[in-house]
Amino acid sequence: MATPLVLHPDRLFPVDPGVRAIARRLYEAVAGLPIVSPHGHTDPAWFADDAPFADPTALLIAPDHYVFRMLYSQGVRLEDLGIGGGPVDSRAAWHIFARNYHLFRGTPSRLWLDWVFSEVFGLTVRLEAETADLYYDRIAERLAQPAYRPRALFDRFNIAALATTESPLDPLEHHAKIRASGWPGRVITTFRPDPVVDPDYEGFTANLARLSEMTGEDCLSYPGYLAALRQRRAAFIAAGATASDHGHPTAATAVLTAPEAEALFTEVTAATPPAPDRAELFRAHMLTVMADMSRDDRLVVQIHPGSFRNHNSALFARFGRDKGADIPTRTDFVGALRPLLDRHGNDPAQTIILFTLDETVYARELAPLAGHYPALRLGPAWWFHDSPDGMRRFRRQMTETAGFYNLVGFNDDTRAFLSIPARHDVARRIDCGFLAELVAEHQIDEGEAAELAVALTSTLVTSAYRL
Amino acid sequence: MATPLVLHPDRLFPVDPGVRAIARRLYEAVAGLPIVSPHGHTDPAWFADDAPFADPTALLIAPDHYVFRMLYSQGVRLEDLGIGGGPVDSRAAWHIFARNYHLFRGTPSRLWLDWVFSEVFGLTVRLEAETADLYYDRIAERLAQPAYRPRALFDRFNIAALATTESPLDPLEHHAKIRASGWPGRVITTFRPDPVVDPDYEGFTANLARLSEMTGEDCLSYPGYLAALRQRRAAFIAAGATASDHGHPTAATAVLTAPEAEALFTEVTAATPPAPDRAELFRAHMLTVMADMSRDDRLVVQIHPGSFRNHNSALFARFGRDKGADIPTRTDFVGALRPLLDRHGNDPAQTIILFTLDETVYARELAPLAGHYPALRLGPAWWFHDSPDGMRRFRRQMTETAGFYNLVGFNDDTRAFLSIPARHDVARRIDCGFLAELVAEHQIDEGEAAELAVALTSTLVTSAYRL
Amino acid sequence: MATPLVLHPDRLFPVDPGVRAIARRLYEAVAGLPIVSPHGHTDPAWFADDAPFADPTALLIAPDHYVFRMLYSQGVRLEDLGIGGGPVDSRAAWHIFARNYHLFRGTPSRLWLDWVFSEVFGLTVRLEAETADLYYDRIAERLAQPAYRPRALFDRFNIAALATTESPLDPLEHHAKIRASGWPGRVITTFRPDPVVDPDYEGFTANLARLSEMTGEDCLSYPGYLAALRQRRAAFIAAGATASDHGHPTAATAVLTAPEAEALFTEVTAATPPAPDRAELFRAHMLTVMADMSRDDRLVVQIHPGSFRNHNSALFARFGRDKGADIPTRTDFVGALRPLLDRHGNDPAQTIILFTLDETVYARELAPLAGHYPALRLGPAWWFHDSPDGMRRFRRQMTETAGFYNLVGFNDDTRAFLSIPARHDVARRIDCGFLAELVAEHQIDEGEAAELAVALTSTLVTSAYRL
């Protein structure tokens, strides 16, 4: 007999009845606010073409690295889930997922997926081996209906703005098609130049060649390279971008003289791969250059450092990037950001948003930095820490030093489009629970908490990201 | 007038009455399950000889570094507690302990000791200066009774399996005697090769000479050394071992070519002590070699890195190892384990269990690694973190990324035999409290929590350790 | 319409009604105990001269780096707050503060300031734009009254002892004047030699010249330098000092031979600035020298490491030290302190109190060190972590390994005299809440908790600081 699937209205609220009642009141006032999603990785082609999503496996398992990394950790082969491009039996893959669904107990994936199953597909029993076919059939049937196409879901999800993330090499044709279509959904791009500013990125020199082609600039000369970046930033801004994003291994920044920069550029673009410290210095320098350009074109700078990408060599060789084998590392901000902050930190007109995978820097480095430098703001709990307890640690370790007003609200940061409302809902519930505790401890009053709940949901997001 | 000593039935459960009721129900179903203790440091001679334990001081103070380190930190001399081999007045030592018992308020030692006093010895007043003699006499009297001999306590404690830890140089005669005795208690060994794989271990070269003698191999030749290790592993497996254990200063691993390995072996076994980085490389290499051997002989690999052993030079010179002066250090896993993981990480048939004394790696490194690599599992909160709040931090920082099924349940890891049930009881209470909170927050339902409570107590332990 | 300002009697207590009731009982017994403030930065001239405090801005904004760093982080110019010595419109500055007061929601500054507004100045509405003038006028009016002079407030605050902090170059004339005045308030000094032991301190060599003048010793010779330090320590002890304090960038300590020390001294006092590693070694050496001197003169040694001072170059150039731009850094204690501990750690007659801005060392390094070495004690949660959640993390991560009796109670560590009672009150409330949770979990009984509450408030402070 199948187990009922019920989303309890009080889920994730504090357990004390008095505090829970406060949290519920705060939540009721923000639960229905539109979703503002200023940073994420959905595919703009979905909204450009508005084609139906493919089958349940291709929609819900194959693109979700949270899901398949857990299955892989317990011995499931990625090939059997349809990852890596080979042929796959989608229904068989779904059965593997279903009979392993207990692995997600206690993880945020469980919260997000149950929401999708219940709220998007109307399922009323839990996913497990015996309900695998029921799920597969129901989801497949719904995906064929017009109400489950990307734009219809975008509207149903009440999304006010959704940012995707593209490389400078992306021609942005999907965003152009969206705008040309007359559909009013606000889908904007974000400028993510890693493939052309990180000498260790796969195909870095080929990428520069392609950038030259796209822009008509000679990207093997340093001035041409900078001009090409400026040109692409302008094209991104024309496609709605309000922010750039930088995913470096560390938070290192550097200020070089023009001759130093030019010499380093020549070195890292030469045929021989650069030494690790030279590649690192180039990335550090380019982060400062990007901030310099932001002073002119007003793109908000997002820094996402500290992921050891593609840690699993064999898996990377077989399946490529973004396959669940990126592992956080210890990250320094105090020394690393100083060159950038010396140059831009005191400028209240700049906005530099910091993220981290290293929670030890919350109270020790990030809150003190953002609680001082006018240019800094703090992004939300990121990736592995985008979870109920991860968010609670973020709030408890950031707020007392940085306050609320140096924060930028929530990012869903996801490829999993259907889970976006679930992720924002988790964030709103946890925030309301945290605020309710401050009220119950008489640190703030309930009116202030209500204001802060709206700020974290909406106003801090739109102001920080200039939306 | 003495203070009553009462073990409250709800101790360590969450304070909210609703959550506490859930925790109590979950706990009732696991409280009586047999103890599975797959990693610890009790003395197999106790179970081989089944002799009565000596006096209260020798049983409860002298071998418990948690106890004497705290007394030492407040100015008590170790000599006065019977440590260091000199003559001691056991009753006087017990009086010192009794009048300082308040020092343990808020520590797990207090929980473990009160359980032993109450449940094992039936004491009903608290230990303090005025009850010192009462305690000493009661315990001494009981220890003389047959029901307080090691095997009787093992049975009374409902221990299904108990692993001790021995060096390859140990002849395992106690384990042989236990098996020969016909007593059905399952006491097994664990292969801990530090004394013969760590060039910095006291007497390393003498240890190799002894290993040569024991095995008939020439342990000053690299092939002979490896053959000797294989031989001893086989002997340990014959004595019940299902796991090896490795206590290195760091988690460094390395893969060397055969000639590199041979040259390094020659270097670290030469008369002159090796340079620190060469000793470190040899340990790193041997960790990989041990995992290679596990592929053949199926020993589970346990890695316990990150303790700065014998930090207090004067104390070490006077009293030797394991005297409470081991201090945790910052430990990296992401870079350190990569050579090992490149070689074994993707093999679902391997089991490598990671421990840490550096809690900052829970959410940042260990949960992401174990939530991806099929060969990895996570050991429980270790040593200084084997405590109510330590366990709560472990659960809260590990679960959301690693889930429950990449964990291996609880280890008591103790020399203090009488406290084993108390330690497992603390773990069961904290786990049920944590699960109750997930239920109360509607993240999982109570049926799932009940399954997980059993898994953490029993099934994850026996499956991970192949018991 | 203004919002009421009410200090709720249950503020900061645990939210569960049962636990809150325990906390309230514990708190009632310590709420009225005298304040012992063994470490802080108030100005002794206040108590020497007993002059009225200046206007609200000069009293409550300009000296409080918690306040102006937050305002600065949101774009307020420091000049507009009266910082930097230029002319300022005090009332206009107060208006800036008032209309930005929402920035402090969720921060400890809000708790401290609301207490000052309510308890010291009797204000009954919250500070916001519309009440700015009401506040300004009320505070200004009160400051003119005799009851608001420093000594009157000291008495009203029920302060049993208050330690200030001075450089060896300070002539201590304010302390002399206090003692000569016949006023019985106990205001003592603390010996903080950073300006003459840190070669990187602004004006280091000029400071040595001044030290020579003050003492009649030749401070450019190493023996003269040591003699001068000994002389100044004696003068500080005569002015009531019971402790020294050391604010180094790291916790590094070193033991040098006499010739090494002399050569290093010559090097760091030469005209050319020393290399960073040589300056660091000198500081490390001098920390050990200070502890050596403490063995003779009994000053308690306080070590406050790990602040990256003056991180913001432009701000430092314009406004100088202590302007909110000090950022914590990752700090090692295990290796760093070993030379010092080898020399002094086993001496129960020494007292070395450790502080940290890096919370990751609480459970990993500091609690294990202090739970072993007789000379070590742990200072309270410091600076950015002197906050409700910061204190809770401290208690939860320290207690299980270090116990309570290796701690030294609370420090307010503040320049903001009026907030001292508020800070001690926050600490007492959080401590009572933490103890109440231990009681509610049946880890200790309520009688023990009551004893511990008094110990943390009074007896551990006076014994550790020899007051």
Coordinates of N, CA and C in Angstrom, one line a residue, chain B residues 47-167:
Chain B
F47 N 38.9 -10.2 28.1 CA 37.9 -11.3 27.7 C 38.6 -12.6 27.5
A48 N 39.9 -12.6 27.3 CA 40.6 -13.9 27.2 C 40.8 -14.5 28.6
D49 N 41.1 -13.6 29.6 CA 41.4 -14.1 30.9 C 40.2 -14.1 31.9
D50 N 39.3 -13.2 31.6 CA 38.1 -13.0 32.4 C 38.4 -12.9 33.9
A51 N 39.5 -12.2 34.2 CA 39.9 -11.9 35.6 C 39.1 -10.7 36.1
P52 N 38.9 -10.7 37.4 CA 38.2 -9.5 37.9 C 39.0 -8.2 37.6
F53 N 38.3 -7.1 37.4 CA 39.0 -5.8 37.3 C 39.6 -5.4 38.6
A54 N 40.6 -4.6 38.6 CA 41.3 -4.2 39.8 C 40.4 -3.1 40.5
D55 N 41.0 -2.3 41.2 CA 40.3 -1.3 42.1 C 39.6 -0.2 41.2
P56 N 38.8 0.6 41.8 CA 38.0 1.7 41.1 C 39.0 2.6 40.4
T57 N 40.1 3.0 41.0 CA 40.9 4.0 40.4 C 41.6 3.4 39.1
A58 N 42.1 2.2 39.2 CA 42.7 1.5 38.1 C 41.7 1.3 37.0
L59 N 40.5 1.0 37.3 CA 39.5 0.8 36.3 C 38.9 2.0 35.7
L60 N 38.6 3.0 36.5 CA 37.8 4.1 36.0 C 38.6 5.5 35.8
I61 N 39.7 5.6 36.4 CA 40.5 6.9 36.2 C 41.7 6.7 35.4
A62 N 42.6 5.8 35.8 CA 43.9 5.7 35.1 C 43.8 5.4 33.6
P63 N 42.8 4.6 33.1 CA 42.8 4.4 31.6 C 42.0 5.4 30.9
D64 N 41.3 6.4 31.5 CA 40.4 7.2 30.8 C 41.0 8.6 30.6
H65 N 41.5 8.8 29.4 CA 42.2 10.1 29.2 C 41.2 11.3 29.2
Y66 N 39.9 11.1 29.0 CA 39.0 12.2 29.1 C 39.0 12.6 30.6
V67 N 39.0 11.7 31.5 CA 39.0 12.0 32.9 C 40.2 12.7 33.4
F68 N 41.4 12.1 33.1 CA 42.6 12.6 33.8 C 43.1 13.9 33.1
R69 N 42.7 14.1 31.8 CA 43.1 15.4 31.2 C 42.4 16.5 31.8
M70 N 41.1 16.4 32.1 CA 40.4 17.5 32.8 C 41.0 17.7 34.2
L71 N 41.3 16.7 34.9 CA 41.9 16.9 36.3 C 43.2 17.6 36.2
Y72 N 44.0 17.1 35.2 CA 45.3 17.7 35.0 C 45.2 19.2 34.6
S73 N 44.2 19.5 33.8 CA 44.1 20.9 33.4 C 43.8 21.9 34.6
Q74 N 43.4 21.3 35.7 CA 43.1 22.1 36.8 C 44.1 21.9 37.9
G75 N 45.3 21.4 37.5 CA 46.4 21.4 38.5 C 46.6 20.1 39.2
V76 N 45.8 19.1 39.0 CA 46.1 17.8 39.6 C 47.3 17.1 39.0
R77 N 48.1 16.5 39.8 CA 49.3 15.8 39.2 C 48.9 14.4 38.7
L78 N 49.4 14.0 37.6 CA 49.0 12.7 37.1 C 49.5 11.6 38.0
E79 N 50.7 11.8 38.6 CA 51.2 10.8 39.5 C 50.2 10.5 40.6
D80 N 49.5 11.5 41.0 CA 48.6 11.3 42.2 C 47.4 10.5 41.8
L81 N 47.2 10.2 40.4 CA 46.1 9.5 39.9 C 46.5 8.1 39.5
G82 N 47.8 7.7 39.8 CA 48.2 6.4 39.4 C 48.7 6.2 38.0
I83 N 48.9 7.4 37.4 CA 49.4 7.3 36.0 C 50.9 7.5 35.9
G84 N 51.5 6.7 35.1 CA 53.0 6.7 35.0 C 53.7 5.6 35.7
G85 N 52.9 4.7 36.3 CA 53.5 3.5 36.8 C 54.1 3.5 38.2
G86 N 54.1 4.7 38.8 CA 54.6 4.7 40.2 C 53.6 4.2 41.2
P87 N 54.0 4.1 42.4 CA 53.0 3.6 43.4 C 52.0 4.7 43.6
V88 N 50.8 4.3 43.9 CA 49.7 5.2 44.1 C 48.8 4.7 45.2
D89 N 48.2 5.6 46.0 CA 47.2 5.3 47.0 C 45.9 5.4 46.2
S90 N 45.3 4.2 45.9 CA 44.1 4.2 45.0 C 42.9 5.0 45.7
R91 N 42.8 4.8 46.9 CA 41.7 5.5 47.6 C 41.9 7.0 47.6
A92 N 43.2 7.4 47.9 CA 43.5 8.9 47.8 C 43.2 9.4 46.4
A93 N 43.6 8.7 45.4 CA 43.3 9.2 44.0 C 41.8 9.3 43.8
W94 N 41.1 8.3 44.3 CA 39.6 8.4 44.1 C 39.1 9.6 44.8
H95 N 39.6 10.0 46.0 CA 39.2 11.2 46.6 C 39.4 12.5 45.8
I96 N 40.6 12.5 45.2 CA 40.9 13.7 44.3 C 39.8 13.8 43.2
F97 N 39.5 12.6 42.6 CA 38.5 12.6 41.6 C 37.2 13.1 42.1
A98 N 36.8 12.5 43.2 CA 35.5 12.8 43.8 C 35.3 14.3 44.1
R99 N 36.3 14.9 44.7 CA 36.2 16.3 45.1 C 36.3 17.3 43.9
N100 N 36.7 16.7 42.7 CA 36.8 17.5 41.5 C 35.7 17.1 40.5
Y101 N 34.8 16.3 40.9 CA 33.8 15.8 40.0 C 33.0 16.9 39.3
H102 N 32.8 18.1 40.0 CA 32.1 19.2 39.4 C 32.8 19.7 38.1
L103 N 34.0 19.4 37.9 CA 34.7 19.9 36.7 C 34.1 19.3 35.4
F104 N 33.4 18.1 35.6 CA 32.8 17.5 34.4 C 31.4 17.9 34.1
R105 N 30.9 18.8 34.8 CA 29.6 19.4 34.5 C 29.6 19.9 33.0
G106 N 28.6 19.4 32.3 CA 28.5 19.9 30.9 C 29.3 19.1 29.9
T107 N 30.0 18.1 30.4 CA 30.9 17.3 29.5 C 30.2 15.9 29.3
P108 N 30.6 15.2 28.2 CA 30.0 13.8 28.1 C 30.6 12.9 29.1
S109 N 31.8 13.1 29.7 CA 32.3 12.2 30.7 C 31.3 12.1 31.9
R110 N 30.7 13.2 32.2 CA 29.7 13.2 33.3 C 28.6 12.3 33.0
L111 N 28.1 12.3 31.7 CA 27.0 11.4 31.3 C 27.4 10.0 31.4
W112 N 28.6 9.7 30.8 CA 29.0 8.3 30.8 C 29.3 7.8 32.2
L113 N 29.9 8.6 33.0 CA 30.3 8.1 34.4 C 29.1 7.9 35.3
D114 N 28.1 8.9 35.2 CA 26.9 8.7 36.0 C 26.2 7.5 35.6
W115 N 26.2 7.2 34.3 CA 25.5 5.9 33.9 C 26.2 4.7 34.5
V116 N 27.5 4.7 34.5 CA 28.3 3.6 35.0 C 28.0 3.5 36.5
F117 N 28.0 4.6 37.2 CA 27.8 4.6 38.7 C 26.4 4.1 39.0
S118 N 25.4 4.6 38.2 CA 24.0 4.2 38.5 C 23.7 2.8 38.0
E119 N 23.9 2.6 36.7 CA 23.4 1.4 36.1 C 24.3 0.2 36.4
V120 N 25.6 0.4 36.4 CA 26.5 -0.8 36.7 C 26.7 -1.1 38.2
F121 N 26.8 0.0 38.9 CA 27.1 -0.2 40.4 C 25.9 0.1 41.3
G122 N 24.8 0.6 40.7 CA 23.7 0.8 41.6 C 23.8 1.9 42.6
L123 N 24.6 2.9 42.3 CA 24.8 4.0 43.3 C 23.6 4.9 43.1
T124 N 23.2 5.5 44.2 CA 22.0 6.4 44.1 C 22.2 7.8 44.6
V125 N 23.5 8.1 45.0 CA 23.8 9.5 45.3 C 25.0 9.9 44.4
R126 N 25.1 11.2 44.2 CA 26.1 11.7 43.3 C 27.5 11.6 43.9
L127 N 28.5 11.5 43.0 CA 29.9 11.5 43.5 C 30.3 12.9 43.8
E128 N 30.8 13.0 45.1 CA 31.4 14.3 45.5 C 32.3 14.0 46.7
A129 N 32.9 15.0 47.3 CA 33.9 14.7 48.3 C 33.3 13.8 49.4
E130 N 32.1 14.1 49.9 CA 31.5 13.3 51.0 C 31.1 11.9 50.6
T131 N 30.9 11.6 49.4 CA 30.5 10.2 49.0 C 31.7 9.4 48.4
A132 N 32.9 10.0 48.5 CA 34.0 9.3 47.9 C 34.2 7.9 48.4
D133 N 34.2 7.8 49.7 CA 34.4 6.5 50.3 C 33.3 5.5 50.0
L134 N 32.1 6.0 50.1 CA 30.9 5.2 49.7 C 31.1 4.6 48.3
Y135 N 31.5 5.5 47.4 CA 31.7 5.0 46.0 C 32.8 4.0 45.9
Y136 N 33.9 4.3 46.6 CA 35.1 3.5 46.4 C 34.8 2.1 47.0
D137 N 34.2 2.1 48.1 CA 33.9 0.8 48.7 C 32.9 0.0 47.9
R138 N 31.8 0.6 47.5 CA 30.8 -0.1 46.7 C 31.4 -0.7 45.4
I139 N 32.2 0.1 44.7 CA 32.7 -0.3 43.4 C 33.7 -1.5 43.7
A140 N 34.6 -1.3 44.7 CA 35.5 -2.3 45.0 C 34.9 -3.6 45.3
E141 N 33.8 -3.5 46.1 CA 33.1 -4.7 46.6 C 32.5 -5.4 45.3
R142 N 31.9 -4.6 44.5 CA 31.2 -5.2 43.3 C 32.2 -5.9 42.4
L143 N 33.4 -5.2 42.2 CA 34.3 -5.8 41.2 C 34.8 -7.2 41.6
A144 N 34.7 -7.4 42.9 CA 35.1 -8.8 43.4 C 34.1 -9.9 43.1
Q145 N 32.9 -9.4 42.6 CA 31.8 -10.4 42.4 C 31.9 -11.0 41.0
P146 N 31.5 -12.2 40.8 CA 31.6 -12.8 39.4 C 30.8 -12.0 38.4
A147 N 29.7 -11.5 38.8 CA 28.8 -10.8 37.8 C 29.5 -9.5 37.3
Y148 N 30.7 -9.1 37.8 CA 31.4 -7.9 37.3 C 32.7 -8.3 36.6
R149 N 32.8 -9.6 36.3 CA 34.0 -9.9 35.5 C 33.7 -9.5 34.0
P150 N 34.7 -9.4 33.2 CA 34.6 -8.9 31.8 C 33.5 -9.6 31.0
R151 N 33.5 -11.0 31.0 CA 32.6 -11.7 30.1 C 31.1 -11.5 30.6
A152 N 31.0 -11.5 31.9 CA 29.6 -11.3 32.5 C 29.1 -9.9 32.1
L153 N 29.9 -8.9 32.2 CA 29.5 -7.6 31.8 C 29.2 -7.5 30.3
F154 N 30.1 -8.1 29.5 CA 29.9 -8.2 28.1 C 28.5 -8.7 27.8
D155 N 28.1 -9.8 28.4 CA 26.8 -10.4 28.2 C 25.7 -9.5 28.7
R156 N 25.9 -9.0 29.9 CA 24.9 -8.1 30.5 C 24.7 -6.8 29.6
F157 N 25.8 -6.3 29.0 CA 25.7 -5.1 28.1 C 25.0 -5.4 26.8
N158 N 24.8 -6.7 26.5 CA 24.1 -7.1 25.3 C 24.9 -6.7 24.0
I159 N 26.2 -7.0 24.1 CA 27.1 -6.6 23.0 C 27.1 -7.7 21.9
A160 N 26.7 -7.4 20.7 CA 26.7 -8.4 19.6 C 28.1 -8.6 19.0
A161 N 28.8 -7.5 19.0 CA 30.2 -7.6 18.4 C 31.0 -6.5 19.0
L162 N 32.3 -6.8 19.3 CA 33.2 -5.8 19.8 C 34.5 -5.9 19.2
A163 N 34.9 -4.8 18.5 CA 36.2 -4.8 17.8 C 37.2 -4.2 18.7
T164 N 38.4 -4.8 18.9 CA 39.5 -4.2 19.5 C 40.5 -3.7 18.4
T165 N 41.6 -3.1 18.8 CA 42.5 -2.6 17.8 C 43.9 -3.1 18.1
E166 N 44.6 -3.8 17.2 CA 45.9 -4.2 17.5 C 46.9 -3.8 16.4
S167 N 48.2 -3.7 16.8 CA 49.3 -3.5 15.9 C 49.6 -4.8 15.2

